[in-house]
Short mmCIF file of C-alpha atoms and ligand atoms in Angstrom, two decimals:
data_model
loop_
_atom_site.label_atom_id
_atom_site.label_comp_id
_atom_site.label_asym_id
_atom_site.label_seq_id
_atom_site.Cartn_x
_atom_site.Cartn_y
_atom_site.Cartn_z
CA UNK A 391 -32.03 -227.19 -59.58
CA UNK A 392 -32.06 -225.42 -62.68
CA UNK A 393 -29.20 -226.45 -63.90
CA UNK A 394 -31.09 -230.60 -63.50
CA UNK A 395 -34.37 -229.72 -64.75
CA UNK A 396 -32.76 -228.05 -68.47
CA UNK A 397 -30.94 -231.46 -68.49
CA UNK A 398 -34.54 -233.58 -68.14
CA UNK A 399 -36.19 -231.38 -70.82
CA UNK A 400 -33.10 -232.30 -72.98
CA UNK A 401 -33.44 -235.59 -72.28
CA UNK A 402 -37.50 -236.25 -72.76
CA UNK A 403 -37.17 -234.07 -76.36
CA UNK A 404 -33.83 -236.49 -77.32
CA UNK A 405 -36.22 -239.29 -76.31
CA UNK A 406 -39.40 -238.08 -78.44
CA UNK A 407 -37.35 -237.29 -81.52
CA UNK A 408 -36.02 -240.66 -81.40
CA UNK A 409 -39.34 -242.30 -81.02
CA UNK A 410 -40.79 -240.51 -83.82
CA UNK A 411 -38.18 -241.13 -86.05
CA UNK A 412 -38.06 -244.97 -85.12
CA UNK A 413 -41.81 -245.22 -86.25
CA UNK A 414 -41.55 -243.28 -89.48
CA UNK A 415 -38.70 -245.30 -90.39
CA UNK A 416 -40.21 -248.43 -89.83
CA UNK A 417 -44.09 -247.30 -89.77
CA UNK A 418 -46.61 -250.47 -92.29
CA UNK A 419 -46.51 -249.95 -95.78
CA UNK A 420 -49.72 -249.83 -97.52
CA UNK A 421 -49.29 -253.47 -98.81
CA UNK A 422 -48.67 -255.09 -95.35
CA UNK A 423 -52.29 -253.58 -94.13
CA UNK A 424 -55.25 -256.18 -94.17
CA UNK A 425 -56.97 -255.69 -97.33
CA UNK A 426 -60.69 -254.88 -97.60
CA UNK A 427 -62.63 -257.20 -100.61
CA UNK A 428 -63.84 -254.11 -103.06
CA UNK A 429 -65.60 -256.02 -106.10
CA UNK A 430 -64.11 -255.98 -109.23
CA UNK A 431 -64.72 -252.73 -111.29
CA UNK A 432 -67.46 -252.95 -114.10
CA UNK A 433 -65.70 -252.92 -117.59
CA UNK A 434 -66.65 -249.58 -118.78
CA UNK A 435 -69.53 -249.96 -121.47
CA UNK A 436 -68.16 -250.21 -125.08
CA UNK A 437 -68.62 -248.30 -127.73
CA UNK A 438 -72.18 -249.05 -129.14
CA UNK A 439 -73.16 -251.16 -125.96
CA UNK A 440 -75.34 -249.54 -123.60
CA UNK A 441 -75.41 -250.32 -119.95
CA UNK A 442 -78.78 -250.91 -118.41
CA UNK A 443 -80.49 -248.87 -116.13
CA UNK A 444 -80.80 -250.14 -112.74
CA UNK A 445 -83.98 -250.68 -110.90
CA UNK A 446 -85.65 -247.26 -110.80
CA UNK A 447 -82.57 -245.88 -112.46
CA UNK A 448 -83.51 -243.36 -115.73
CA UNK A 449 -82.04 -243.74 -118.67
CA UNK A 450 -79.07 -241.52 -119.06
CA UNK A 451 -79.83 -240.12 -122.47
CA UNK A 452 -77.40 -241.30 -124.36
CA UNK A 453 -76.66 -239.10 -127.94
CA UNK A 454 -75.72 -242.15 -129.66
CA UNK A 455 -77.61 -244.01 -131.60
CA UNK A 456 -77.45 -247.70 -129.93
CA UNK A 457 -78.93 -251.13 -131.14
CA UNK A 458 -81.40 -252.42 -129.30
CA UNK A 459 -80.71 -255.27 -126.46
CA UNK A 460 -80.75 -259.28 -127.70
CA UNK A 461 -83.75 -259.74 -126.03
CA UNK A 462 -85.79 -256.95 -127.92
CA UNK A 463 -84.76 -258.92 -131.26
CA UNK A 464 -86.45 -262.06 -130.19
CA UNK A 465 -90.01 -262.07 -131.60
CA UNK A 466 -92.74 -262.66 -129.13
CA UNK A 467 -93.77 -266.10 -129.40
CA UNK A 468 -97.44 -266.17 -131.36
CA UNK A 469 -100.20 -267.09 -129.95
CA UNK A 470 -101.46 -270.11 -131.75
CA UNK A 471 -105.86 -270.12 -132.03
CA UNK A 472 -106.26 -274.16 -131.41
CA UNK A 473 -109.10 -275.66 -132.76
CA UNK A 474 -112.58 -276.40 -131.08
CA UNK A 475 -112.82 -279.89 -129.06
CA UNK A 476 -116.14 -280.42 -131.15
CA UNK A 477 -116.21 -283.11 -133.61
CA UNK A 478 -112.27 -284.56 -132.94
CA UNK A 479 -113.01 -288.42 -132.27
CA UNK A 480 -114.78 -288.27 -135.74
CA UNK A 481 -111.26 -286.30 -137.26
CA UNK A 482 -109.10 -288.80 -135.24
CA UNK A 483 -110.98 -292.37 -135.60
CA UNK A 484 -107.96 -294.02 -138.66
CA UNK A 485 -105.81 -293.78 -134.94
CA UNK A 486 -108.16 -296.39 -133.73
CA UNK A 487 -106.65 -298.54 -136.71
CA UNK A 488 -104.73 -301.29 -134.49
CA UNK A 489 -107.89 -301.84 -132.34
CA UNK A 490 -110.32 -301.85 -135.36
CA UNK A 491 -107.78 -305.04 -136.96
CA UNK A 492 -108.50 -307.29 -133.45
CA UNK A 493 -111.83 -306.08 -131.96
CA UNK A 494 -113.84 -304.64 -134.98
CA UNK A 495 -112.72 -306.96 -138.10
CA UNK A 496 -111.26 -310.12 -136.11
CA UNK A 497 -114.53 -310.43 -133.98
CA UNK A 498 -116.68 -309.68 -137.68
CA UNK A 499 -115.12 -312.65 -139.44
CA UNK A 500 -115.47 -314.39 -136.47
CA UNK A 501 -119.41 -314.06 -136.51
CA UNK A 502 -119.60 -314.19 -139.55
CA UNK A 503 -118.57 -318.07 -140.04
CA UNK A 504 -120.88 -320.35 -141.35
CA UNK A 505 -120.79 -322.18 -138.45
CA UNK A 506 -120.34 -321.35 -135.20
CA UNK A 507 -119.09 -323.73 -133.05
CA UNK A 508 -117.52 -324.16 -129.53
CA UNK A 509 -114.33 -323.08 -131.02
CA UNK A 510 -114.97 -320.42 -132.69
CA UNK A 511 -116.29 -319.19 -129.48
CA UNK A 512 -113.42 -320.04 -127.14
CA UNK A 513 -111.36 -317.75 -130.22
CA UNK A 514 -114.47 -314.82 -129.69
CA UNK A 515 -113.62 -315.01 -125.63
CA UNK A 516 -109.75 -315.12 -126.71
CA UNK A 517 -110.11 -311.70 -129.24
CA UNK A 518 -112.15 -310.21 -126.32
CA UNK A 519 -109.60 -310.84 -123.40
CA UNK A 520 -106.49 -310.03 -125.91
CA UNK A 521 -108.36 -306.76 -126.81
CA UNK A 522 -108.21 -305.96 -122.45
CA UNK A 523 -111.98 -305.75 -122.30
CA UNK A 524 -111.36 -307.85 -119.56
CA UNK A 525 -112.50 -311.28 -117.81
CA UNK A 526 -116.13 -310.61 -116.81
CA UNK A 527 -117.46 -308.33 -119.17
CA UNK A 528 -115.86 -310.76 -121.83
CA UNK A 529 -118.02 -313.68 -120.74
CA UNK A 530 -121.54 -311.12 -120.41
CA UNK A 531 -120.75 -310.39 -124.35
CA UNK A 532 -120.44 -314.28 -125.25
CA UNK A 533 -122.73 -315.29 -123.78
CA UNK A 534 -124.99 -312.48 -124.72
CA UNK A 535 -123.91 -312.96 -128.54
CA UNK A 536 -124.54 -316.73 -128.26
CA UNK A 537 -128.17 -315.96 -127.70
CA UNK A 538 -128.83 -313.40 -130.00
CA UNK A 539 -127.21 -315.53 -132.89
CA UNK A 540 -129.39 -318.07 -132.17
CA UNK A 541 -132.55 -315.96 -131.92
CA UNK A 542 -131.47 -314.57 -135.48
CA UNK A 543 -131.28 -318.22 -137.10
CA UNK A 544 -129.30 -317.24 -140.40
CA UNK A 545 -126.74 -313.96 -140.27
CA UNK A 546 -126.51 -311.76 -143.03
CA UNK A 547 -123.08 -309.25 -143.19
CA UNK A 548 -125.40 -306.70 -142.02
CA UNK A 549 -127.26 -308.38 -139.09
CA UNK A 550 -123.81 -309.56 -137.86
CA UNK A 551 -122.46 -305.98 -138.11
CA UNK A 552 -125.70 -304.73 -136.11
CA UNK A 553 -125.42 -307.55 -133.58
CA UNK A 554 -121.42 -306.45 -133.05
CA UNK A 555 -122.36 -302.78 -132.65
CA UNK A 556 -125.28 -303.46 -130.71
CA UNK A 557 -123.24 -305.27 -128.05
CA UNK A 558 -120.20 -303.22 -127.91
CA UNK A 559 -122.30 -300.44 -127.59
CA UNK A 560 -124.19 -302.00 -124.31
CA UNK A 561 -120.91 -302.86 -122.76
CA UNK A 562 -119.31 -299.31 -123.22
CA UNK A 563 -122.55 -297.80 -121.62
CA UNK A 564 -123.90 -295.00 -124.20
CA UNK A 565 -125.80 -293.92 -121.51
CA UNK A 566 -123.33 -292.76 -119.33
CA UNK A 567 -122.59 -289.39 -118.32
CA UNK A 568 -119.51 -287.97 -119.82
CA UNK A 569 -119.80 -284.71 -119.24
CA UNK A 570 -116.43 -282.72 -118.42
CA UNK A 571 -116.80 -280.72 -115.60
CA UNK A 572 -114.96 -277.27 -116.80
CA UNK A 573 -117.78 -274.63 -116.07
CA UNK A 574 -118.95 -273.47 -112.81
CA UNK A 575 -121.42 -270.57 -112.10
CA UNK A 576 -119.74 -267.61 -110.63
CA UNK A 577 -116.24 -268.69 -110.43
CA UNK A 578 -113.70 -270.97 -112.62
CA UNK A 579 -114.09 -274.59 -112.66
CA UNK A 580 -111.43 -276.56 -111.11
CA UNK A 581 -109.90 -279.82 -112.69
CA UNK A 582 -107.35 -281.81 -110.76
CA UNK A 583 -105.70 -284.25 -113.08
CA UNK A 584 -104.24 -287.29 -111.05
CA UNK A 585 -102.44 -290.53 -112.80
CA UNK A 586 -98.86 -292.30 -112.59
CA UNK A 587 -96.09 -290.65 -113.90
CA UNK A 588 -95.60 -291.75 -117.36
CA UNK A 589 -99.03 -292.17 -118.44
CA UNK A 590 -99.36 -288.97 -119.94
CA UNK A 591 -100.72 -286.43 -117.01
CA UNK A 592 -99.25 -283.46 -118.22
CA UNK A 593 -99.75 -283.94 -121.79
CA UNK A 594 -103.24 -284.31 -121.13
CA UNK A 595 -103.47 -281.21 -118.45
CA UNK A 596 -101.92 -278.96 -122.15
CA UNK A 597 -104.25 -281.09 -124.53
CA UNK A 598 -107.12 -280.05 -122.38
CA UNK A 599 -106.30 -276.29 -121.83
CA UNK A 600 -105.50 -275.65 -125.50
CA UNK A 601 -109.47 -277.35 -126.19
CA UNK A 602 -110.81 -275.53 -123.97
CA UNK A 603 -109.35 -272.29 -125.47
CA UNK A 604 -110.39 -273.93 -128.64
CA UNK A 605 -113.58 -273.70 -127.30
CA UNK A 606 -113.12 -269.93 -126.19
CA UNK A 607 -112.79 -270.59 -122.62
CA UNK A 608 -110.19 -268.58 -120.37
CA UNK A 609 -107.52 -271.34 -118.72
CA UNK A 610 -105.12 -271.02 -115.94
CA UNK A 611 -102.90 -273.84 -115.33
CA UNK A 612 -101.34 -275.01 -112.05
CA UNK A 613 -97.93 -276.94 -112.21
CA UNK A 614 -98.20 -278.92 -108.86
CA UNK A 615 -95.71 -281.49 -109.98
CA UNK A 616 -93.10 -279.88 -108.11
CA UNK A 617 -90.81 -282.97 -108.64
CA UNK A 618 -90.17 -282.82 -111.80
CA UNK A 619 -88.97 -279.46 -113.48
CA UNK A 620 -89.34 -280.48 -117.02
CA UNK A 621 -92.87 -281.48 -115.95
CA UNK A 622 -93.04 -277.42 -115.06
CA UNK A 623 -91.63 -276.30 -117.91
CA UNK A 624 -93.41 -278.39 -120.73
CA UNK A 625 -96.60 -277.20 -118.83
CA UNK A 626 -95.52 -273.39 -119.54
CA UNK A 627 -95.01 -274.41 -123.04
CA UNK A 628 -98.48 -275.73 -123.34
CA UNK A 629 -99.93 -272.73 -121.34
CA UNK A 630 -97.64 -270.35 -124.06
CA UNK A 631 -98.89 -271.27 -127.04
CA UNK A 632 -102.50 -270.32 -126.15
CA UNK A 633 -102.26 -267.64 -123.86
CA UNK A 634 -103.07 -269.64 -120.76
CA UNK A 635 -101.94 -268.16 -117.65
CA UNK A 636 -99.23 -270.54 -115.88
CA UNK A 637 -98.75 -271.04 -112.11
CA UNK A 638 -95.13 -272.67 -111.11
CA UNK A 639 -93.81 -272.69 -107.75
CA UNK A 640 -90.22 -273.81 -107.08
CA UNK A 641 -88.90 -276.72 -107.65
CA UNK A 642 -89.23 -279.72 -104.65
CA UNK A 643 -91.98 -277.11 -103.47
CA UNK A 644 -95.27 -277.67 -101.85
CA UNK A 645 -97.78 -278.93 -104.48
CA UNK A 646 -100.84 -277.68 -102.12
CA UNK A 647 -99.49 -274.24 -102.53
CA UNK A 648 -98.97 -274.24 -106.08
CA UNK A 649 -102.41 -275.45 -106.79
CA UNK A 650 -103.88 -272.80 -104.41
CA UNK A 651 -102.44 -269.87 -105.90
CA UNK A 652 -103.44 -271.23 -109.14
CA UNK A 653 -107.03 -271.01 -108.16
CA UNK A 654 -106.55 -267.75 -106.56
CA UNK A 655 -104.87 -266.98 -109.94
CA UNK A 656 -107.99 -268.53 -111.62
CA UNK A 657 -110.65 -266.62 -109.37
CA UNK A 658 -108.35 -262.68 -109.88
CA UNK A 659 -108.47 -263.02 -113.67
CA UNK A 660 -112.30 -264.51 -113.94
CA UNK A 661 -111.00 -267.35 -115.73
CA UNK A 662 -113.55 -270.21 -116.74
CA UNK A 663 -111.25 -273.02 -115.55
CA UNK A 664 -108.51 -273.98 -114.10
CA UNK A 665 -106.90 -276.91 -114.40
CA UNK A 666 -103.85 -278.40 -111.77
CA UNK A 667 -101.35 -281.15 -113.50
CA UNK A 668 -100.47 -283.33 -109.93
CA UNK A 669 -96.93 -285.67 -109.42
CA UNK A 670 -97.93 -289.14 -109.64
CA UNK A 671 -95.39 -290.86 -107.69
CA UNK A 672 -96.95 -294.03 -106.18
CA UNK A 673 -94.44 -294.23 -103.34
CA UNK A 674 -96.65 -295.67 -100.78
CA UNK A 675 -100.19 -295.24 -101.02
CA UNK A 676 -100.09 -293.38 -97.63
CA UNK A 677 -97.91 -291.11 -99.01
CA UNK A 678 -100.26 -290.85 -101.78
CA UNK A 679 -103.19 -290.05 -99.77
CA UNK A 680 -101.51 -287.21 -97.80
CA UNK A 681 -100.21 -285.68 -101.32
CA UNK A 682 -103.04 -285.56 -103.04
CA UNK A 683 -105.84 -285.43 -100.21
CA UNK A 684 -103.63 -282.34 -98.85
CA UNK A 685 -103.61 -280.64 -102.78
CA UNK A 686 -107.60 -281.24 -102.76
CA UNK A 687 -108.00 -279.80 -99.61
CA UNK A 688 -106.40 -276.24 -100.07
CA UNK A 689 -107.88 -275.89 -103.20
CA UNK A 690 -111.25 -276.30 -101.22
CA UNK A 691 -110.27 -273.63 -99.02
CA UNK A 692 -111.34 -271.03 -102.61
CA UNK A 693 -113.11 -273.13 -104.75
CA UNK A 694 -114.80 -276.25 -104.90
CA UNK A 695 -113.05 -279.29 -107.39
CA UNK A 696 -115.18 -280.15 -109.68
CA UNK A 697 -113.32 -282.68 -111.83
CA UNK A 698 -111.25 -285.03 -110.46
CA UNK A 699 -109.47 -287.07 -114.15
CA UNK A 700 -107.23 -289.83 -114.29
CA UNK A 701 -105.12 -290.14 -116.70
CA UNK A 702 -104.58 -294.11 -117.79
CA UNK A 703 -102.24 -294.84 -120.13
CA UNK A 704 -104.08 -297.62 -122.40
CA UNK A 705 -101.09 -299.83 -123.52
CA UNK A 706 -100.25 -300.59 -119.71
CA UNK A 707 -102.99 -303.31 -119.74
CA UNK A 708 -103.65 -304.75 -116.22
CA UNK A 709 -100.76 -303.27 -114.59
CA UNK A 710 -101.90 -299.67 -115.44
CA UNK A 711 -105.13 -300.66 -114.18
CA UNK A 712 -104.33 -301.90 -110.57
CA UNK A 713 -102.20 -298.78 -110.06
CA UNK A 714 -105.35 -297.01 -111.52
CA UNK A 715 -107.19 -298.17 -108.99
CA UNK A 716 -104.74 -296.99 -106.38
CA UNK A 717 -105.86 -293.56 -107.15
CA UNK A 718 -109.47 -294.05 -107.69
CA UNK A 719 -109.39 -295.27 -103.71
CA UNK A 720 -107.27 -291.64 -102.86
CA UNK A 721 -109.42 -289.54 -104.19
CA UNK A 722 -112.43 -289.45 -105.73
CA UNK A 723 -112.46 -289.87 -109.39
CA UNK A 724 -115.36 -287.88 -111.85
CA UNK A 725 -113.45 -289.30 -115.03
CA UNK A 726 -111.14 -291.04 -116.87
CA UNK A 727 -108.81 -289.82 -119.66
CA UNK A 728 -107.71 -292.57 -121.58
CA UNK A 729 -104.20 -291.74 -123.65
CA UNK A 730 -102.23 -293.33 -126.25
CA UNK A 731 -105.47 -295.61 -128.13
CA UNK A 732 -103.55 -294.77 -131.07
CA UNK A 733 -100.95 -296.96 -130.07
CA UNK A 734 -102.44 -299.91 -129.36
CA UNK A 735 -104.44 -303.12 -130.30
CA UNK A 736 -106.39 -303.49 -126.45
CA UNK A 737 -109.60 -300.74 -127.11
CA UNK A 738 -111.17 -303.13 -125.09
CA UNK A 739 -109.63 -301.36 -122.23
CA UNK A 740 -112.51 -298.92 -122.78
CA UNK A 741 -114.62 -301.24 -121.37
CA UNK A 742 -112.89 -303.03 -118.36
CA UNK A 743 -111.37 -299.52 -117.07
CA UNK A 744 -115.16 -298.14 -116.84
CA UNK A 745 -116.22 -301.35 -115.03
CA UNK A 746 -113.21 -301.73 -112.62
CA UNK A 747 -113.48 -297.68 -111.85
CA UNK A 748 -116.90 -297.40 -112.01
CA UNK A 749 -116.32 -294.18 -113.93
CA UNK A 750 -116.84 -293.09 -117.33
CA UNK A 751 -113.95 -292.41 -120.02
CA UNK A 752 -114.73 -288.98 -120.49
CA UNK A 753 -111.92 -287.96 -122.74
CA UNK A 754 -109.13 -290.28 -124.98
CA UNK A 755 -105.61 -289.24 -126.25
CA UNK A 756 -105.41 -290.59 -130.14
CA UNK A 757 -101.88 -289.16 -131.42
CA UNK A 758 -99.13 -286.77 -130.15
CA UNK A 759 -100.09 -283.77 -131.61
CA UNK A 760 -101.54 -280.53 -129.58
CA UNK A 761 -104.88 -281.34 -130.68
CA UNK A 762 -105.07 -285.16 -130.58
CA UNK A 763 -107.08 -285.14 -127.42
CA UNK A 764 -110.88 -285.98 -127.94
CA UNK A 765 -114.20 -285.99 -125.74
CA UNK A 766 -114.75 -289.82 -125.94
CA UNK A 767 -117.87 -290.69 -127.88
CA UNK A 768 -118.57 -294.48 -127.73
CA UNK A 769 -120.71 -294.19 -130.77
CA UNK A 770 -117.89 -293.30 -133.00
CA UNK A 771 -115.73 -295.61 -131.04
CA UNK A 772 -117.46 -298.77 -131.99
CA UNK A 773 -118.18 -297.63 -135.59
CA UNK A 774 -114.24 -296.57 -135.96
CA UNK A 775 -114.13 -300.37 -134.36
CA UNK A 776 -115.90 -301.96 -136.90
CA UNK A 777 -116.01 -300.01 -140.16
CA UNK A 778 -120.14 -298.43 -140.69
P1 GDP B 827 -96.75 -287.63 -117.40
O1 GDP B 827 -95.46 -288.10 -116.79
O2 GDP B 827 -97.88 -288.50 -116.97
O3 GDP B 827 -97.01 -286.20 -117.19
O4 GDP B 827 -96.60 -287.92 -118.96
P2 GDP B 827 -96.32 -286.92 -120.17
O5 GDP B 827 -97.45 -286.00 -120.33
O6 GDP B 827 -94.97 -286.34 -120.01
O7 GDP B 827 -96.38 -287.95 -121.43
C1 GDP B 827 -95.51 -289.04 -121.56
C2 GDP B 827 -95.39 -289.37 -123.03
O8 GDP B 827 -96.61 -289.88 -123.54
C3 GDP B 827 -95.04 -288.18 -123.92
O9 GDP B 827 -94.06 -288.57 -124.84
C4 GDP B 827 -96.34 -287.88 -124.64
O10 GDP B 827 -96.16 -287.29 -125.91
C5 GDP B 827 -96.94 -289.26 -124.77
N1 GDP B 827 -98.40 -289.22 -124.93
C6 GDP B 827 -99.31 -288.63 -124.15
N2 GDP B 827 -100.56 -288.83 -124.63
C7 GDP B 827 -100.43 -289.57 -125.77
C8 GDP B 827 -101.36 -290.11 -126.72
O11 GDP B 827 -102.58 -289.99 -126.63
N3 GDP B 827 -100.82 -290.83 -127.75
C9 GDP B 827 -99.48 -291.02 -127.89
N4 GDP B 827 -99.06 -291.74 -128.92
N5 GDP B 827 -98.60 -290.53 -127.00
C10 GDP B 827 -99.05 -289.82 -125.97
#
């Protein structure tokens, strides 16, 4: 009995030698073990470079004496002190040259001709309707400037001038309120600036900002053009250069949101106004609506809008004008801005954009520069028009 169970203990201890040795003889190498991703060490920091502190981290105290990072280098970028909006249509009127050549002088020789027969006032109807002051109000002025030539009996230079001015003047409506709604009691003034891509929108939306800090107002902007990035971005630039607090969201983002945290931006740092640059894409005017009725409506939820501008571009003639009035049925426009009169020969457009909208031009884009946006003053309009 003994003698069988020395022989099994002999036998299990053969057996667990020879296991053991079987598995350190063929046991995994290190290599054949699945690997674990580590990321890739960090170059160590080279001489005279110093690696940042992370979030929270201190500063290790380095004894050498390092440069400073890239970014330090860069200068802040100045904050430019634009120039008050008073006074610029006066500065700016030699941009109204192409309009003064057809409306001001062409309709002066016009009048001025000895006689002045059927012809000559089929070519006074012609000047008016090539100049865009469009169908109707062209026939009130003819027929309006028939009369008073007759009533006059002979013209001198002068009376003809007067007579010109006179009825320009009537059809542009001096009268009108032009007033740009930027101030509000108690909180910042809101203006939503609405228009077709294109026409200059967010041009405008800078223009105005940098006047108003011209004028020593506090601006915030609001980049609800989510569509476009550079839209964004040339926005910030504008808002840059004078210190005007920017709100972007992220691109293909909500506009409504944009604009609402740029009110609630607006309202936090007591600014005076702010002003939201919309996307003008006239998909479908459905589409419209929702966009822009939704924008308007969020903004209501802090602050009332007070300006509602759209921005026409005035070489687009009649096609600029019906999608104009696309808009104007959306939402409910307080003003026009009129952009690019330096550009063009159809000033008229004053007139026929007024009377199709039934809104006033309230401000009009003369030039690309930063400050070539003016508060539109017919009186220096029609006297740029045709020479005092
Ligand atoms: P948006 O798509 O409506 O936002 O249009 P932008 O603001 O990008 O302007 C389109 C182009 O029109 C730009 O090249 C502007 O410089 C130009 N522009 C805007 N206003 C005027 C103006 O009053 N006169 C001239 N000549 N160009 C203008």
């Amino acid at each position: 009995m003994d003698g069988y169970i020395g022989i099994i203990v002999i036998v299990a201890l053969v057996a667990v030698l020879a296991v053991g040795g079987l598995f350190l003889l063929f046991r995994p190498k290190a290599k054949d073990l699945p690997s674990v991703q580590t990321p890739p060490e960090a170059p160590a920091p080279e001489v005279g470079e110093r690696a940042a502190p992370g979030l929270g981290e201190q500063d290790g105290g380095t004894t050498t004496t390092l440069p400073p990072p890239a970014e330090e280098l860069v200068k802040a970028p100045e904050i430019e002190v634009p120039p008050p909006s008073a006074g610029r249509m006066v500065r700016l009127r030699s941009r109204l040259a192409r309009s003064q050549n057809v409306l001001g002088r062409g309709l002066l020789e016009l009048l001025s001709r000895d006689r002045l027969d059927d012809d000559v006032w089929d070519e006074i109807e012609e000047t008016l309707i090539t100049a865009d002051v469009g169908v109707a109000p062209t026939r009130v002025m003819v027929e309006e400037l028939r009369t008073k030539v007759k009533v006059l009996g002979s013209r001198s230079p002068q009376d003809v001038r007067r007579l010109l001015r006179d009825e320009l003047l009537a059809q542009i409506g001096p009268e009108l309120d032009r007033t740009l709604h930027t101030e509000a009691p108690g909180r910042p003034a809101v203006v939503l600036v609405v228009g077709v891509n294109g026409t200059g929108k967010t041009t405008t939306s800078g223009k105005l900002a940098r006047a108003l800090v011209g004028d020593g107002k506090k601006v915030v902007l609001g980049a609800a053009d989510t569509f476009r990035a550079a839209a964004t971005d040339q926005l910030q630039t504008w808002g840059d250069r004078v210190g005007a607090g920017v709100v972007r969201g992220p691109e293909g983002g909500d506009p409504a949101s944009v604009a609402f945290d740029a009110v609630a931006k607006g309202i936090a740092d007591a600014a005076d106004t702010v002003i939201i640059d919309t996307a003008g894409r006239l998909h479908t005017k459905t589409g419209l609506m929702d966009e822009l009725g939704k924008v308007k409506r969020v903004i209501e939820k802090k602050a009332m809008v007070d300006e509602v501008l759209l921005v026409l571009d005035a070489t687009t003639g009649q096609n600029g004008m019906r999608q104009a009035q696309v808009f104007a049925e959306v939402v409910n426009v307080t003003g026009i801005a009129l952009t690019k009169l330096d550009g063009t020969a159809k000033g008229g457009i004053v007139i026929s954009v007024q009377r199709e909208l039934g809104v006033p031009v309230k401000l009009v884009g003369l030039g690309e520069g930063p400050d070539d946006l003016a508060p539109f003053d017919p009186e220096v309009f029609v006297d740029a028009l045709i020479g005092d």
